[in-house]
Structures are given as structure tokens and as C-alpha cells.
Amino acid sequence: MPETSGWTGRTPETHVIDFRAAEQLLAARDPRGAVKLLDPVIAAHPDNTAARLLRARAFFAAAQLRPAELEFTIVLEREPDNAFAHFALARTYERQLRPDQAKRHFRLAAALDPKPQYLKAAAFDS
């Protein structure tokens, strides 16, 4: 009989399934459920930026702003040209009533990707 002590049954394939299920939970407005699925994925693959970005979005949706801020910051350390992460971090700062930090990241998002919502939030004309 094979030794199974310490084996959790988690494989790269199950992590992919959990990631996809977390996407679905977030879309279905269950951000806390998404975080629960993503925690073991990130524990096993701490360098997976996509999983961290999804968890950051889930934290934000669950109004867990400090964890969201930390995850968005990790994503931006790895991908400083990620316009969405800058925009989402700015929204996080905005909800924390930190307008100066929010403005900086809104402007970075708009500079990296001139989407109308990024440009509007950046308020370059003010």
C-alpha cells in the first residue's frame, strides 16, 4: 500500500480547476468562496501572478481592502505595466480614503492603457 501521509490530493490540475472555479465564484458574487479556493493555489504556486490578481479582486469585492492592497501591490511588483492592477489598486486606495495614492495609480493606469474609464478616473484635466 502506498504511503499517503502528508498527501493532500492537490495536483497542478486540481489547482487549475480551483482557479477556474474561483473565477466563477467571483463572477457569481461569492468573493469569499473565491478566496478560499485560491488560498491553497497560491500557497502551492506563490509566483502565480494570475492567481494573485484574482485573489486581489476577490478581496476587493469582499471589502477586505488591506489584503486587496497587498495582493495588487505584489502583482505590480511583478508586472509594473499592468494597467488593470494599477486601476484596481487606485480603487482600493479610493475606498480607503487615500486620494493622493489613488490619483497616482489612476494616472499610471491611464498612461499605460488609455481606456475611457481609466482616463476619466485619472482626471488629468483637474
CSV table of N, CA, C and O in Angstrom, one decimal:
chain,number,residue,atom,x,y,z
A,1,MET,N,0.8,-1.2,0.0
A,1,MET,CA,0.0,0.0,0.0
A,1,MET,C,0.9,1.2,0.0
A,1,MET,O,1.8,1.3,0.8
A,2,PRO,N,0.6,2.2,-0.9
A,2,PRO,CA,1.5,3.4,-1.0
A,2,PRO,C,1.3,4.3,0.3
A,2,PRO,O,0.3,4.4,0.9
A,3,GLU,N,2.4,4.9,0.6
A,3,GLU,CA,2.4,5.9,1.7
A,3,GLU,C,1.7,7.1,1.3
A,3,GLU,O,1.9,7.7,0.3
A,4,THR,N,0.7,7.5,2.1
A,4,THR,CA,-0.1,8.7,1.8
A,4,THR,C,-0.1,9.8,2.9
A,4,THR,O,-0.7,10.8,2.7
A,5,SER,N,0.7,9.6,3.9
A,5,SER,CA,0.8,10.6,4.9
A,5,SER,C,1.3,11.9,4.4
A,5,SER,O,2.3,11.9,3.7
A,6,GLY,N,0.6,13.0,4.6
A,6,GLY,CA,1.0,14.3,4.2
A,6,GLY,C,0.5,14.6,2.7
A,6,GLY,O,0.7,15.7,2.3
A,7,TRP,N,0.0,13.6,2.1
A,7,TRP,CA,-0.5,13.8,0.7
A,7,TRP,C,-1.9,14.5,0.8
A,7,TRP,O,-2.8,14.0,1.5
A,8,THR,N,-2.0,15.6,0.1
A,8,THR,CA,-3.3,16.3,0.2
A,8,THR,C,-4.2,16.1,-1.0
A,8,THR,O,-5.3,16.6,-1.0
A,9,GLY,N,-3.7,15.4,-2.0
A,9,GLY,CA,-4.6,15.1,-3.1
A,9,GLY,C,-4.6,16.3,-4.1
A,9,GLY,O,-5.3,16.3,-5.1
A,10,ARG,N,-3.8,17.3,-3.9
A,10,ARG,CA,-3.7,18.5,-4.7
A,10,ARG,C,-2.7,18.3,-5.8
A,10,ARG,O,-1.6,17.9,-5.5
A,11,THR,N,-3.0,18.6,-7.0
A,11,THR,CA,-2.1,18.4,-8.1
A,11,THR,C,-2.2,19.7,-8.9
A,11,THR,O,-3.1,20.5,-8.7
A,12,PRO,N,-1.3,19.9,-9.9
A,12,PRO,CA,-1.4,21.1,-10.7
A,12,PRO,C,-2.8,21.2,-11.4
A,12,PRO,O,-3.3,22.3,-11.6
A,13,GLU,N,-3.3,20.0,-11.8
A,13,GLU,CA,-4.6,20.0,-12.5
A,13,GLU,C,-5.7,20.5,-11.5
A,13,GLU,O,-6.6,21.3,-11.9
A,14,THR,N,-5.7,20.0,-10.3
A,14,THR,CA,-6.7,20.5,-9.3
A,14,THR,C,-6.6,22.0,-9.0
A,14,THR,O,-7.6,22.6,-8.8
A,15,HIS,N,-5.3,22.5,-9.0
A,15,HIS,CA,-5.2,23.9,-8.8
A,15,HIS,C,-5.8,24.7,-10.0
A,15,HIS,O,-6.4,25.8,-9.7
A,16,VAL,N,-5.6,24.2,-11.2
A,16,VAL,CA,-6.3,24.9,-12.3
A,16,VAL,C,-7.8,24.8,-12.2
A,16,VAL,O,-8.5,25.9,-12.4
A,17,ILE,N,-8.3,23.7,-11.8
A,17,ILE,CA,-9.8,23.6,-11.6
A,17,ILE,C,-10.2,24.6,-10.5
A,17,ILE,O,-11.2,25.3,-10.6
A,18,ASP,N,-9.4,24.7,-9.4
A,18,ASP,CA,-9.8,25.6,-8.3
A,18,ASP,C,-9.7,27.0,-8.8
A,18,ASP,O,-10.6,27.8,-8.4
A,19,PHE,N,-8.7,27.4,-9.6
A,19,PHE,CA,-8.6,28.7,-10.2
A,19,PHE,C,-9.8,29.1,-11.0
A,19,PHE,O,-10.4,30.1,-10.8
A,20,ARG,N,-10.2,28.1,-11.9
A,20,ARG,CA,-11.4,28.4,-12.8
A,20,ARG,C,-12.7,28.5,-11.9
A,20,ARG,O,-13.5,29.3,-12.2
A,21,ALA,N,-12.8,27.6,-10.9
A,21,ALA,CA,-14.0,27.7,-10.0
A,21,ALA,C,-14.0,29.0,-9.3
A,21,ALA,O,-15.1,29.6,-9.1
A,22,ALA,N,-12.8,29.5,-8.9
A,22,ALA,CA,-12.7,30.8,-8.2
A,22,ALA,C,-13.2,31.9,-9.1
A,22,ALA,O,-13.9,32.8,-8.6
A,23,GLU,N,-12.8,31.9,-10.3
A,23,GLU,CA,-13.3,32.9,-11.3
A,23,GLU,C,-14.8,32.9,-11.4
A,23,GLU,O,-15.4,33.9,-11.4
A,24,GLN,N,-15.4,31.7,-11.4
A,24,GLN,CA,-16.8,31.5,-11.5
A,24,GLN,C,-17.5,32.1,-10.2
A,24,GLN,O,-18.5,32.7,-10.2
A,25,LEU,N,-16.9,31.7,-9.0
A,25,LEU,CA,-17.5,32.2,-7.8
A,25,LEU,C,-17.4,33.8,-7.7
A,25,LEU,O,-18.4,34.4,-7.3
A,26,LEU,N,-16.3,34.3,-8.2
A,26,LEU,CA,-16.2,35.8,-8.2
A,26,LEU,C,-17.3,36.4,-9.1
A,26,LEU,O,-18.0,37.4,-8.7
A,27,ALA,N,-17.5,35.8,-10.2
A,27,ALA,CA,-18.5,36.3,-11.2
A,27,ALA,C,-19.9,36.1,-10.6
A,27,ALA,O,-20.8,36.9,-10.9
A,28,ALA,N,-20.1,35.1,-9.7
A,28,ALA,CA,-21.4,34.9,-9.1
A,28,ALA,C,-21.5,35.6,-7.8
A,28,ALA,O,-22.4,35.4,-7.0
A,29,ARG,N,-20.6,36.6,-7.6
A,29,ARG,CA,-20.6,37.4,-6.4
A,29,ARG,C,-20.4,36.7,-5.1
A,29,ARG,O,-21.1,36.9,-4.1
A,30,ASP,N,-19.5,35.7,-5.1
A,30,ASP,CA,-19.1,35.0,-3.9
A,30,ASP,C,-17.6,35.1,-3.7
A,30,ASP,O,-16.8,34.2,-3.9
A,31,PRO,N,-17.2,36.4,-3.4
A,31,PRO,CA,-15.7,36.6,-3.3
A,31,PRO,C,-15.0,35.8,-2.2
A,31,PRO,O,-13.9,35.4,-2.4
A,32,ARG,N,-15.7,35.6,-1.1
A,32,ARG,CA,-15.1,34.9,0.0
A,32,ARG,C,-14.9,33.4,-0.4
A,32,ARG,O,-13.9,32.8,0.0
A,33,GLY,N,-15.8,32.9,-1.1
A,33,GLY,CA,-15.6,31.5,-1.6
A,33,GLY,C,-14.5,31.4,-2.6
A,33,GLY,O,-13.7,30.5,-2.6
A,34,ALA,N,-14.3,32.5,-3.4
A,34,ALA,CA,-13.2,32.5,-4.4
A,34,ALA,C,-11.9,32.6,-3.6
A,34,ALA,O,-10.9,31.8,-4.0
A,35,VAL,N,-11.8,33.4,-2.6
A,35,VAL,CA,-10.6,33.5,-1.8
A,35,VAL,C,-10.2,32.1,-1.2
A,35,VAL,O,-9.1,31.7,-1.2
A,36,LYS,N,-11.2,31.4,-0.6
A,36,LYS,CA,-11.0,30.1,0.0
A,36,LYS,C,-10.4,29.1,-1.0
A,36,LYS,O,-9.5,28.3,-0.7
A,37,LEU,N,-10.9,29.2,-2.3
A,37,LEU,CA,-10.3,28.3,-3.3
A,37,LEU,C,-8.9,28.7,-3.7
A,37,LEU,O,-8.1,27.9,-4.1
A,38,LEU,N,-8.6,30.0,-3.7
A,38,LEU,CA,-7.4,30.5,-4.2
A,38,LEU,C,-6.2,30.4,-3.2
A,38,LEU,O,-5.1,30.3,-3.6
A,39,ASP,N,-6.6,30.4,-1.9
A,39,ASP,CA,-5.5,30.3,-0.9
A,39,ASP,C,-4.6,29.1,-1.1
A,39,ASP,O,-3.4,29.3,-1.1
A,40,PRO,N,-5.1,27.9,-1.3
A,40,PRO,CA,-4.2,26.7,-1.5
A,40,PRO,C,-3.4,26.8,-2.8
A,40,PRO,O,-2.3,26.3,-2.9
A,41,VAL,N,-4.1,27.4,-3.8
A,41,VAL,CA,-3.4,27.5,-5.1
A,41,VAL,C,-2.2,28.4,-5.0
A,41,VAL,O,-1.1,28.1,-5.4
A,42,ILE,N,-2.4,29.5,-4.3
A,42,ILE,CA,-1.3,30.5,-4.1
A,42,ILE,C,-0.2,29.9,-3.1
A,42,ILE,O,1.0,30.1,-3.3
A,43,ALA,N,-0.6,29.1,-2.1
A,43,ALA,CA,0.3,28.5,-1.2
A,43,ALA,C,1.2,27.5,-2.0
A,43,ALA,O,2.4,27.5,-1.8
A,44,ALA,N,0.6,26.8,-3.0
A,44,ALA,CA,1.4,25.9,-3.8
A,44,ALA,C,2.2,26.6,-4.9
A,44,ALA,O,3.2,26.1,-5.3
A,45,HIS,N,1.7,27.7,-5.4
A,45,HIS,CA,2.3,28.4,-6.5
A,45,HIS,C,2.4,29.9,-6.2
A,45,HIS,O,1.6,30.7,-6.8
A,46,PRO,N,3.2,30.3,-5.3
A,46,PRO,CA,3.2,31.7,-4.8
A,46,PRO,C,3.6,32.7,-5.9
A,46,PRO,O,3.4,33.9,-5.8
A,47,ASP,N,4.3,32.2,-7.0
A,47,ASP,CA,4.7,33.1,-8.1
A,47,ASP,C,3.6,33.3,-9.2
A,47,ASP,O,3.9,33.9,-10.2
A,48,ASN,N,2.5,32.6,-9.0
A,48,ASN,CA,1.4,32.7,-10.0
A,48,ASN,C,0.7,34.1,-9.9
A,48,ASN,O,-0.2,34.3,-9.0
A,49,THR,N,1.1,35.0,-10.8
A,49,THR,CA,0.5,36.3,-10.7
A,49,THR,C,-1.0,36.3,-11.1
A,49,THR,O,-1.7,37.1,-10.5
A,50,ALA,N,-1.4,35.5,-12.0
A,50,ALA,CA,-2.8,35.5,-12.3
A,50,ALA,C,-3.7,35.1,-11.1
A,50,ALA,O,-4.7,35.7,-10.9
A,51,ALA,N,-3.2,34.1,-10.3
A,51,ALA,CA,-4.0,33.7,-9.1
A,51,ALA,C,-4.0,34.8,-8.1
A,51,ALA,O,-5.0,35.1,-7.5
A,52,ARG,N,-2.8,35.5,-8.0
A,52,ARG,CA,-2.8,36.7,-7.0
A,52,ARG,C,-3.7,37.8,-7.5
A,52,ARG,O,-4.4,38.4,-6.6
A,53,LEU,N,-3.8,38.1,-8.7
A,53,LEU,CA,-4.6,39.1,-9.2
A,53,LEU,C,-6.1,38.8,-9.0
A,53,LEU,O,-6.9,39.6,-8.6
A,54,LEU,N,-6.4,37.5,-9.2
A,54,LEU,CA,-7.8,37.1,-9.0
A,54,LEU,C,-8.1,37.2,-7.5
A,54,LEU,O,-9.2,37.6,-7.1
A,55,ARG,N,-7.2,36.8,-6.6
A,55,ARG,CA,-7.4,36.9,-5.2
A,55,ARG,C,-7.6,38.3,-4.8
A,55,ARG,O,-8.4,38.7,-3.9
A,56,ALA,N,-6.8,39.2,-5.4
A,56,ALA,CA,-6.9,40.6,-5.0
A,56,ALA,C,-8.2,41.1,-5.4
A,56,ALA,O,-8.9,41.9,-4.6
A,57,ARG,N,-8.7,40.8,-6.6
A,57,ARG,CA,-10.1,41.2,-7.0
A,57,ARG,C,-11.1,40.6,-6.0
A,57,ARG,O,-12.1,41.3,-5.7
A,58,ALA,N,-10.9,39.4,-5.6
A,58,ALA,CA,-11.9,38.8,-4.6
A,58,ALA,C,-11.9,39.5,-3.3
A,58,ALA,O,-12.9,39.8,-2.7
A,59,PHE,N,-10.7,39.8,-2.8
A,59,PHE,CA,-10.6,40.6,-1.6
A,59,PHE,C,-11.3,41.9,-1.7
A,59,PHE,O,-12.0,42.4,-0.8
A,60,PHE,N,-11.0,42.6,-2.8
A,60,PHE,CA,-11.7,43.9,-3.1
A,60,PHE,C,-13.2,43.8,-3.1
A,60,PHE,O,-13.9,44.6,-2.4
A,61,ALA,N,-13.7,42.8,-3.7
A,61,ALA,CA,-15.1,42.6,-3.8
A,61,ALA,C,-15.7,42.2,-2.5
A,61,ALA,O,-16.9,42.5,-2.2
A,62,ALA,N,-14.9,41.6,-1.6
A,62,ALA,CA,-15.4,41.3,-0.2
A,62,ALA,C,-15.1,42.4,0.7
A,62,ALA,O,-15.3,42.3,1.9
A,63,ALA,N,-14.7,43.6,0.2
A,63,ALA,CA,-14.4,44.8,1.0
A,63,ALA,C,-13.3,44.5,2.1
A,63,ALA,O,-13.2,45.1,3.1
A,64,GLN,N,-12.4,43.6,1.7
A,64,GLN,CA,-11.2,43.3,2.5
A,64,GLN,C,-10.1,44.1,1.9
A,64,GLN,O,-9.3,43.6,1.1
A,65,LEU,N,-10.1,45.4,2.2
A,65,LEU,CA,-9.2,46.3,1.4
A,65,LEU,C,-7.7,46.2,1.7
A,65,LEU,O,-6.9,46.4,0.8
A,66,ARG,N,-7.4,46.0,2.9
A,66,ARG,CA,-5.9,45.8,3.2
A,66,ARG,C,-5.3,44.6,2.5
A,66,ARG,O,-4.3,44.7,1.8
A,67,PRO,N,-6.0,43.4,2.6
A,67,PRO,CA,-5.4,42.3,1.8
A,67,PRO,C,-5.5,42.5,0.3
A,67,PRO,O,-4.6,42.1,-0.4
A,68,ALA,N,-6.5,43.2,-0.2
A,68,ALA,CA,-6.6,43.5,-1.6
A,68,ALA,C,-5.4,44.4,-2.0
A,68,ALA,O,-4.7,44.2,-3.0
A,69,GLU,N,-5.1,45.4,-1.2
A,69,GLU,CA,-4.0,46.3,-1.5
A,69,GLU,C,-2.7,45.5,-1.5
A,69,GLU,O,-1.9,45.8,-2.4
A,70,LEU,N,-2.5,44.7,-0.6
A,70,LEU,CA,-1.2,43.9,-0.6
A,70,LEU,C,-1.1,43.0,-1.8
A,70,LEU,O,0.0,42.9,-2.4
A,71,GLU,N,-2.2,42.4,-2.2
A,71,GLU,CA,-2.1,41.5,-3.4
A,71,GLU,C,-1.9,42.3,-4.7
A,71,GLU,O,-1.1,41.9,-5.5
A,72,PHE,N,-2.6,43.4,-4.8
A,72,PHE,CA,-2.4,44.3,-6.0
A,72,PHE,C,-1.0,44.8,-6.0
A,72,PHE,O,-0.4,44.9,-7.1
A,73,THR,N,-0.4,45.1,-4.9
A,73,THR,CA,1.0,45.6,-4.8
A,73,THR,C,1.9,44.5,-5.3
A,73,THR,O,2.9,44.8,-6.0
A,74,ILE,N,1.7,43.3,-4.8
A,74,ILE,CA,2.6,42.1,-5.3
A,74,ILE,C,2.5,42.0,-6.8
A,74,ILE,O,3.5,41.8,-7.5
A,75,VAL,N,1.3,42.0,-7.3
A,75,VAL,CA,1.1,41.9,-8.8
A,75,VAL,C,1.9,43.0,-9.5
A,75,VAL,O,2.6,42.8,-10.5
A,76,LEU,N,1.8,44.3,-9.0
A,76,LEU,CA,2.5,45.4,-9.6
A,76,LEU,C,4.0,45.3,-9.5
A,76,LEU,O,4.7,45.8,-10.3
A,77,GLU,N,4.5,44.7,-8.4
A,77,GLU,CA,5.9,44.4,-8.3
A,77,GLU,C,6.4,43.5,-9.4
A,77,GLU,O,7.5,43.7,-9.9
A,78,ARG,N,5.6,42.6,-9.8
A,78,ARG,CA,5.9,41.6,-10.8
A,78,ARG,C,5.6,42.1,-12.2
A,78,ARG,O,6.3,41.8,-13.2
A,79,GLU,N,4.6,42.9,-12.3
A,79,GLU,CA,4.1,43.4,-13.6
A,79,GLU,C,3.8,44.9,-13.5
A,79,GLU,O,2.6,45.3,-13.4
A,80,PRO,N,4.8,45.7,-13.5
A,80,PRO,CA,4.6,47.2,-13.3
A,80,PRO,C,3.8,47.8,-14.4
A,80,PRO,O,3.3,48.9,-14.2
A,81,ASP,N,3.7,47.2,-15.5
A,81,ASP,CA,2.9,47.7,-16.7
A,81,ASP,C,1.5,47.2,-16.7
A,81,ASP,O,0.8,47.4,-17.8
A,82,ASN,N,1.0,46.6,-15.7
A,82,ASN,CA,-0.4,46.0,-15.7
A,82,ASN,C,-1.3,47.2,-15.3
A,82,ASN,O,-1.5,47.5,-14.2
A,83,ALA,N,-1.9,47.7,-16.4
A,83,ALA,CA,-2.8,48.9,-16.2
A,83,ALA,C,-4.0,48.5,-15.3
A,83,ALA,O,-4.4,49.3,-14.5
A,84,PHE,N,-4.6,47.3,-15.5
A,84,PHE,CA,-5.7,47.0,-14.7
A,84,PHE,C,-5.4,46.9,-13.2
A,84,PHE,O,-6.1,47.4,-12.3
A,85,ALA,N,-4.2,46.4,-12.9
A,85,ALA,CA,-3.8,46.3,-11.5
A,85,ALA,C,-3.6,47.7,-10.9
A,85,ALA,O,-4.0,47.9,-9.7
A,86,HIS,N,-3.0,48.6,-11.7
A,86,HIS,CA,-2.9,50.0,-11.2
A,86,HIS,C,-4.3,50.6,-10.9
A,86,HIS,O,-4.5,51.2,-9.9
A,87,PHE,N,-5.2,50.4,-11.9
A,87,PHE,CA,-6.6,50.9,-11.7
A,87,PHE,C,-7.3,50.3,-10.5
A,87,PHE,O,-7.9,51.0,-9.7
A,88,ALA,N,-7.2,49.0,-10.3
A,88,ALA,CA,-7.8,48.3,-9.2
A,88,ALA,C,-7.2,48.8,-7.9
A,88,ALA,O,-7.9,49.0,-6.9
A,89,LEU,N,-5.9,48.9,-7.8
A,89,LEU,CA,-5.2,49.4,-6.6
A,89,LEU,C,-5.7,50.9,-6.3
A,89,LEU,O,-5.9,51.2,-5.2
A,90,ALA,N,-5.8,51.7,-7.4
A,90,ALA,CA,-6.3,53.0,-7.2
A,90,ALA,C,-7.7,53.0,-6.6
A,90,ALA,O,-8.0,53.8,-5.6
A,91,ARG,N,-8.6,52.1,-7.1
A,91,ARG,CA,-9.9,52.0,-6.5
A,91,ARG,C,-9.9,51.6,-5.0
A,91,ARG,O,-10.7,52.0,-4.2
A,92,THR,N,-8.9,50.7,-4.7
A,92,THR,CA,-8.7,50.2,-3.4
A,92,THR,C,-8.3,51.4,-2.5
A,92,THR,O,-8.9,51.6,-1.4
A,93,TYR,N,-7.4,52.2,-2.9
A,93,TYR,CA,-7.0,53.4,-2.2
A,93,TYR,C,-8.1,54.4,-2.0
A,93,TYR,O,-8.3,55.0,-1.0
A,94,GLU,N,-8.9,54.5,-3.1
A,94,GLU,CA,-10.0,55.4,-3.1
A,94,GLU,C,-11.0,55.0,-2.0
A,94,GLU,O,-11.5,55.8,-1.2
A,95,ARG,N,-11.3,53.7,-1.9
A,95,ARG,CA,-12.2,53.2,-0.9
A,95,ARG,C,-11.7,53.3,0.6
A,95,ARG,O,-12.4,53.4,1.5
A,96,GLN,N,-10.3,53.4,0.7
A,96,GLN,CA,-9.7,53.6,2.0
A,96,GLN,C,-9.5,55.1,2.3
A,96,GLN,O,-8.8,55.4,3.3
A,97,LEU,N,-10.1,56.0,1.4
A,97,LEU,CA,-10.0,57.4,1.6
A,97,LEU,C,-8.5,57.9,1.6
A,97,LEU,O,-8.1,58.7,2.4
A,98,ARG,N,-7.8,57.4,0.6
A,98,ARG,CA,-6.4,57.8,0.4
A,98,ARG,C,-6.3,58.3,-1.0
A,98,ARG,O,-5.7,57.7,-1.9
A,99,PRO,N,-6.8,59.5,-1.3
A,99,PRO,CA,-6.9,60.1,-2.6
A,99,PRO,C,-5.6,60.3,-3.3
A,99,PRO,O,-5.6,60.2,-4.6
A,100,ASP,N,-4.6,60.7,-2.7
A,100,ASP,CA,-3.3,61.0,-3.3
A,100,ASP,C,-2.7,59.7,-4.0
A,100,ASP,O,-2.3,59.7,-5.1
A,101,GLN,N,-2.7,58.7,-3.2
A,101,GLN,CA,-2.2,57.4,-3.7
A,101,GLN,C,-3.2,56.9,-4.8
A,101,GLN,O,-2.7,56.4,-5.8
A,102,ALA,N,-4.5,57.1,-4.7
A,102,ALA,CA,-5.4,56.6,-5.7
A,102,ALA,C,-5.1,57.4,-7.0
A,102,ALA,O,-5.0,56.8,-8.1
A,103,LYS,N,-5.0,58.7,-6.9
A,103,LYS,CA,-4.7,59.5,-8.1
A,103,LYS,C,-3.5,59.1,-8.9
A,103,LYS,O,-3.5,58.9,-10.1
A,104,ARG,N,-2.4,58.8,-8.1
A,104,ARG,CA,-1.2,58.3,-8.8
A,104,ARG,C,-1.4,57.1,-9.6
A,104,ARG,O,-1.0,57.0,-10.8
A,105,HIS,N,-2.1,56.1,-9.0
A,105,HIS,CA,-2.3,54.8,-9.7
A,105,HIS,C,-3.4,54.9,-10.8
A,105,HIS,O,-3.3,54.3,-11.9
A,106,PHE,N,-4.4,55.8,-10.7
A,106,PHE,CA,-5.3,56.1,-11.8
A,106,PHE,C,-4.6,56.6,-13.0
A,106,PHE,O,-4.8,56.2,-14.1
A,107,ARG,N,-3.6,57.5,-12.7
A,107,ARG,CA,-2.9,58.2,-13.8
A,107,ARG,C,-1.9,57.2,-14.4
A,107,ARG,O,-1.8,57.2,-15.7
A,108,LEU,N,-1.3,56.3,-13.6
A,108,LEU,CA,-0.5,55.3,-14.2
A,108,LEU,C,-1.3,54.3,-15.1
A,108,LEU,O,-0.9,53.9,-16.2
A,109,ALA,N,-2.5,53.9,-14.6
A,109,ALA,CA,-3.3,53.1,-15.4
A,109,ALA,C,-3.7,53.7,-16.8
A,109,ALA,O,-3.6,53.1,-17.8
A,110,ALA,N,-4.1,55.0,-16.7
A,110,ALA,CA,-4.4,55.7,-18.0
A,110,ALA,C,-3.2,55.9,-18.9
A,110,ALA,O,-3.4,55.8,-20.1
A,111,ALA,N,-2.1,56.1,-18.3
A,111,ALA,CA,-0.9,56.2,-19.2
A,111,ALA,C,-0.5,54.9,-19.8
A,111,ALA,O,-0.1,54.9,-21.0
A,112,LEU,N,-0.7,53.8,-19.2
A,112,LEU,CA,-0.4,52.5,-19.7
A,112,LEU,C,-1.4,52.0,-20.7
A,112,LEU,O,-1.1,51.3,-21.6
A,113,ASP,N,-2.7,52.4,-20.5
A,113,ASP,CA,-3.8,51.9,-21.3
A,113,ASP,C,-4.9,53.0,-21.3
A,113,ASP,O,-5.6,53.1,-20.3
A,114,PRO,N,-5.0,53.8,-22.4
A,114,PRO,CA,-5.9,54.9,-22.4
A,114,PRO,C,-7.4,54.5,-22.6
A,114,PRO,O,-8.1,55.1,-23.3
A,115,LYS,N,-7.9,53.6,-21.8
A,115,LYS,CA,-9.3,53.2,-21.8
A,115,LYS,C,-10.1,54.4,-21.2
A,115,LYS,O,-9.6,55.1,-20.3
A,116,PRO,N,-11.3,54.6,-21.8
A,116,PRO,CA,-12.1,55.7,-21.3
A,116,PRO,C,-12.3,55.8,-19.7
A,116,PRO,O,-12.1,56.8,-19.1
A,117,GLN,N,-12.5,54.6,-19.1
A,117,GLN,CA,-12.8,54.6,-17.7
A,117,GLN,C,-11.5,55.0,-16.9
A,117,GLN,O,-11.5,55.6,-15.9
A,118,TYR,N,-10.3,54.6,-17.5
A,118,TYR,CA,-9.0,54.9,-16.8
A,118,TYR,C,-8.8,56.4,-17.0
A,118,TYR,O,-8.3,57.1,-16.0
A,119,LEU,N,-9.0,56.9,-18.2
A,119,LEU,CA,-8.8,58.4,-18.4
A,119,LEU,C,-9.7,59.2,-17.6
A,119,LEU,O,-9.3,60.2,-17.0
A,120,LYS,N,-10.9,58.8,-17.5
A,120,LYS,CA,-11.9,59.6,-16.6
A,120,LYS,C,-11.5,59.6,-15.2
A,120,LYS,O,-11.4,60.6,-14.5
A,121,ALA,N,-11.1,58.4,-14.7
A,121,ALA,CA,-10.6,58.3,-13.3
A,121,ALA,C,-9.3,59.1,-13.0
A,121,ALA,O,-9.1,59.6,-11.9
A,122,ALA,N,-8.5,59.2,-14.0
A,122,ALA,CA,-7.2,59.9,-13.9
A,122,ALA,C,-7.3,61.4,-13.7
A,122,ALA,O,-6.5,62.0,-13.1
A,123,ALA,N,-8.4,61.9,-14.3
A,123,ALA,CA,-8.7,63.3,-14.1
A,123,ALA,C,-7.5,64.2,-14.4
A,123,ALA,O,-7.1,65.0,-13.6
A,124,PHE,N,-6.9,64.0,-15.6
A,124,PHE,CA,-5.7,64.8,-16.0
A,124,PHE,C,-6.1,66.3,-16.1
A,124,PHE,O,-5.2,67.1,-15.9
A,125,ASP,N,-7.3,66.6,-16.3
A,125,ASP,CA,-7.7,68.0,-16.5
A,125,ASP,C,-7.9,68.7,-15.2
A,125,ASP,O,-8.2,69.9,-15.2
A,126,SER,N,-7.8,68.0,-14.1
A,126,SER,CA,-8.1,68.7,-12.8
A,126,SER,C,-6.8,68.9,-12.0
A,126,SER,O,-5.8,68.4,-12.3
